[in-house]
PDB file of C-alpha atoms in Angstrom:
ATOM      1  CA  UNK A   6      -9.204  21.321 -48.548  1.00  0.00           C
ATOM      2  CA  UNK A   7      -6.201  23.136 -50.443  1.00  0.00           C
ATOM      3  CA  UNK A   8      -5.087  21.621 -53.913  1.00  0.00           C
ATOM      4  CA  UNK A   9      -1.838  22.463 -55.323  1.00  0.00           C
ATOM      5  CA  UNK A  10      -0.973  23.273 -59.156  1.00  0.00           C
ATOM      6  CA  UNK A  11       2.729  23.622 -60.319  1.00  0.00           C
ATOM      7  CA  UNK A  12       4.157  25.389 -62.980  1.00  0.00           C
ATOM      8  CA  UNK A  13       7.498  26.753 -64.847  1.00  0.00           C
ATOM      9  CA  UNK A  14       9.676  23.546 -65.629  1.00  0.00           C
ATOM     10  CA  UNK A  15      11.531  23.546 -68.562  1.00  0.00           C
ATOM     11  CA  UNK A  16      14.866  22.989 -70.022  1.00  0.00           C
ATOM     12  CA  UNK A  17      17.612  25.239 -69.251  1.00  0.00           C
ATOM     13  CA  UNK A  18      20.819  25.400 -69.456  1.00  0.00           C
ATOM     14  CA  UNK A  19      23.901  25.721 -66.736  1.00  0.00           C
ATOM     15  CA  UNK A  20      24.037  28.502 -65.065  1.00  0.00           C
ATOM     16  CA  UNK A  21      20.212  29.768 -66.528  1.00  0.00           C
ATOM     17  CA  UNK A  22      17.337  30.555 -63.798  1.00  0.00           C
ATOM     18  CA  UNK A  23      13.750  29.468 -63.608  1.00  0.00           C
ATOM     19  CA  UNK A  24      11.048  30.085 -61.881  1.00  0.00           C
ATOM     20  CA  UNK A  25       8.475  27.386 -60.654  1.00  0.00           C
ATOM     21  CA  UNK A  26       5.003  28.353 -59.003  1.00  0.00           C
ATOM     22  CA  UNK A  27       2.490  26.602 -56.674  1.00  0.00           C
ATOM     23  CA  UNK A  28      -0.758  27.774 -57.284  1.00  0.00           C
ATOM     24  CA  UNK A  29      -2.906  26.719 -54.344  1.00  0.00           C
ATOM     25  CA  UNK A  30      -6.980  26.667 -54.682  1.00  0.00           C
ATOM     26  CA  UNK A  31      -9.476  26.094 -51.744  1.00  0.00           C
ATOM     27  CA  UNK A  32      -9.460  27.902 -48.677  1.00  0.00           C
ATOM     28  CA  UNK A  33      -7.030  28.736 -45.974  1.00  0.00           C
ATOM     29  CA  UNK A  34      -4.337  28.481 -47.671  1.00  0.00           C
ATOM     30  CA  UNK A  35      -2.312  31.702 -45.190  1.00  0.00           C
ATOM     31  CA  UNK A  36      -2.440  29.213 -42.610  1.00  0.00           C
ATOM     32  CA  UNK A  37      -0.745  25.899 -44.363  1.00  0.00           C
ATOM     33  CA  UNK A  38       3.292  25.725 -44.051  1.00  0.00           C
ATOM     34  CA  UNK A  39       4.435  25.224 -47.636  1.00  0.00           C
ATOM     35  CA  UNK A  40       7.482  23.706 -49.102  1.00  0.00           C
ATOM     36  CA  UNK A  41       9.548  22.189 -52.710  1.00  0.00           C
ATOM     37  CA  UNK A  42      10.704  18.928 -53.074  1.00  0.00           C
ATOM     38  CA  UNK A  43      12.643  17.268 -56.118  1.00  0.00           C
ATOM     39  CA  UNK A  44      12.835  13.794 -57.242  1.00  0.00           C
ATOM     40  CA  UNK A  45      15.404  13.215 -59.402  1.00  0.00           C
ATOM     41  CA  UNK A  46      14.958   9.233 -61.176  1.00  0.00           C
ATOM     42  CA  UNK A  47      15.850   6.569 -59.300  1.00  0.00           C
ATOM     43  CA  UNK A  48      17.159   8.864 -56.177  1.00  0.00           C
ATOM     44  CA  UNK A  49      14.663   9.531 -53.489  1.00  0.00           C
ATOM     45  CA  UNK A  50      12.594  12.923 -52.477  1.00  0.00           C
ATOM     46  CA  UNK A  51      14.610  15.693 -51.491  1.00  0.00           C
ATOM     47  CA  UNK A  52      13.647  18.653 -49.545  1.00  0.00           C
ATOM     48  CA  UNK A  53      14.148  21.636 -51.038  1.00  0.00           C
ATOM     49  CA  UNK A  54      12.810  24.527 -49.343  1.00  0.00           C
ATOM     50  CA  UNK A  55      10.049  25.874 -47.205  1.00  0.00           C
ATOM     51  CA  UNK A  56       8.507  28.970 -45.740  1.00  0.00           C
ATOM     52  CA  UNK A  57       6.774  29.500 -42.532  1.00  0.00           C
ATOM     53  CA  UNK A  58       2.704  30.624 -42.720  1.00  0.00           C
ATOM     54  CA  UNK A  59       3.340  34.595 -43.430  1.00  0.00           C
ATOM     55  CA  UNK A  60       6.388  33.727 -44.926  1.00  0.00           C
ATOM     56  CA  UNK A  61       9.176  35.188 -42.261  1.00  0.00           C
ATOM     57  CA  UNK A  62      10.987  31.965 -41.963  1.00  0.00           C
ATOM     58  CA  UNK A  63      12.211  29.714 -44.613  1.00  0.00           C
ATOM     59  CA  UNK A  64      14.615  26.809 -44.351  1.00  0.00           C
ATOM     60  CA  UNK A  65      16.883  25.202 -47.524  1.00  0.00           C
ATOM     61  CA  UNK A  66      18.514  22.262 -48.034  1.00  0.00           C
ATOM     62  CA  UNK A  67      22.912  22.905 -48.564  1.00  0.00           C
ATOM     63  CA  UNK A  68      22.538  22.322 -52.004  1.00  0.00           C
ATOM     64  CA  UNK A  69      20.460  25.350 -52.930  1.00  0.00           C
ATOM     65  CA  UNK A  70      21.654  27.716 -49.944  1.00  0.00           C
ATOM     66  CA  UNK A  71      22.377  31.566 -52.023  1.00  0.00           C
ATOM     67  CA  UNK A  72      20.526  30.142 -55.233  1.00  0.00           C
ATOM     68  CA  UNK A  73      16.973  29.352 -54.881  1.00  0.00           C
ATOM     69  CA  UNK A  74      14.889  31.200 -52.897  1.00  0.00           C
ATOM     70  CA  UNK A  75      11.111  30.502 -52.141  1.00  0.00           C
ATOM     71  CA  UNK A  76       8.932  32.803 -51.457  1.00  0.00           C
ATOM     72  CA  UNK A  77       5.022  33.310 -51.259  1.00  0.00           C
ATOM     73  CA  UNK A  78       1.867  35.466 -52.048  1.00  0.00           C
ATOM     74  CA  UNK A  79      -0.856  34.643 -49.687  1.00  0.00           C
ATOM     75  CA  UNK A  80      -3.554  37.291 -51.217  1.00  0.00           C
ATOM     76  CA  UNK A  81      -3.012  35.073 -54.719  1.00  0.00           C
ATOM     77  CA  UNK A  82      -2.443  32.059 -53.414  1.00  0.00           C
ATOM     78  CA  UNK A  83       0.989  31.358 -54.894  1.00  0.00           C
ATOM     79  CA  UNK A  84       4.182  30.057 -53.822  1.00  0.00           C
ATOM     80  CA  UNK A  85       7.481  30.030 -55.408  1.00  0.00           C
ATOM     81  CA  UNK A  86      10.385  29.184 -56.241  1.00  0.00           C
ATOM     82  CA  UNK A  87      13.375  31.504 -57.448  1.00  0.00           C
ATOM     83  CA  UNK A  88      16.081  28.902 -58.983  1.00  0.00           C
ATOM     84  CA  UNK A  89      19.378  30.892 -60.072  1.00  0.00           C
ATOM     85  CA  UNK A  90      23.057  29.694 -61.773  1.00  0.00           C
ATOM     86  CA  UNK A  91      20.986  25.994 -61.654  1.00  0.00           C
ATOM     87  CA  UNK A  92      23.180  22.975 -62.415  1.00  0.00           C
ATOM     88  CA  UNK A  93      22.556  19.984 -64.018  1.00  0.00           C
ATOM     89  CA  UNK A  94      22.765  18.256 -60.810  1.00  0.00           C
ATOM     90  CA  UNK A  95      19.128  20.238 -60.349  1.00  0.00           C
ATOM     91  CA  UNK A  96      17.237  18.359 -63.095  1.00  0.00           C
ATOM     92  CA  UNK A  97      14.386  16.611 -60.845  1.00  0.00           C
ATOM     93  CA  UNK A  98      11.061  16.676 -60.934  1.00  0.00           C
ATOM     94  CA  UNK A  99      10.059  19.555 -58.718  1.00  0.00           C
ATOM     95  CA  UNK A 100       7.219  19.280 -56.021  1.00  0.00           C
ATOM     96  CA  UNK A 101       4.770  21.443 -54.058  1.00  0.00           C
ATOM     97  CA  UNK A 102       3.775  20.180 -50.800  1.00  0.00           C
ATOM     98  CA  UNK A 103       1.833  21.864 -47.814  1.00  0.00           C
ATOM     99  CA  UNK A 104       0.545  20.804 -45.023  1.00  0.00           C
ATOM    100  CA  UNK A 105      -1.656  23.369 -42.184  1.00  0.00           C
ATOM    101  CA  UNK A 106       1.268  22.592 -39.194  1.00  0.00           C
ATOM    102  CA  UNK A 107       4.172  23.725 -38.647  1.00  0.00           C
ATOM    103  CA  UNK A 108       6.378  21.067 -40.849  1.00  0.00           C
ATOM    104  CA  UNK A 109      10.292  20.028 -41.847  1.00  0.00           C
ATOM    105  CA  UNK A 110      12.020  18.294 -43.996  1.00  0.00           C
ATOM    106  CA  UNK A 111      10.413  14.745 -43.833  1.00  0.00           C
ATOM    107  CA  UNK A 112       7.950  14.009 -47.007  1.00  0.00           C
ATOM    108  CA  UNK A 113       5.579  12.670 -44.396  1.00  0.00           C
ATOM    109  CA  UNK A 114       5.066  16.264 -42.679  1.00  0.00           C
ATOM    110  CA  UNK A 115       3.102  17.548 -46.130  1.00  0.00           C
ATOM    111  CA  UNK A 116      -0.644  15.519 -46.459  1.00  0.00           C
ATOM    112  CA  UNK A 117      -1.403  17.844 -49.761  1.00  0.00           C
ATOM    113  CA  UNK A 118       0.514  17.327 -52.859  1.00  0.00           C
ATOM    114  CA  UNK A 119       1.022  18.684 -56.564  1.00  0.00           C
ATOM    115  CA  UNK A 120       1.535  16.709 -59.429  1.00  0.00           C
ATOM    116  CA  UNK A 121       5.051  18.292 -59.992  1.00  0.00           C
ATOM    117  CA  UNK A 122       6.431  19.869 -62.917  1.00  0.00           C
ATOM    118  CA  UNK A 123       9.968  19.001 -65.330  1.00  0.00           C
ATOM    119  CA  UNK A 124      13.317  20.934 -64.249  1.00  0.00           C
ATOM    120  CA  UNK A 125      15.834  19.421 -66.870  1.00  0.00           C
ATOM    121  CA  UNK A 126      19.570  21.277 -66.827  1.00  0.00           C
ATOM    122  CA  UNK A 127      21.453  20.236 -69.937  1.00  0.00           C
ATOM    123  CA  UNK A 128      23.978  22.080 -72.303  1.00  0.00           C
TER     124      UNK A 128
END
């Protein structure tokens, strides 16, 4: 069973960049679809991006297109979320999620979740 641990969150100013990491332990990480979700206080969990098993296919929510990049390194069991030109509305707890089947933007598509990392964008 794969387990996920996120890191890299923090407090940044608008316009800054931040890269989140998702480290996977366990076997067969390379055959898991992986996604990043986020949840702001009082709001539902929101899909941010996902990446296919080989990393060839990626999908982003409209609000982060052109600013965020999801990538993975299966040799290191890692997935990353590079976030540029951060905005206050990006403030949330960011979660890494994975599933062995091809998955979409619904949180229910993913069986494995990390504990989350806080990203705060404020001047």
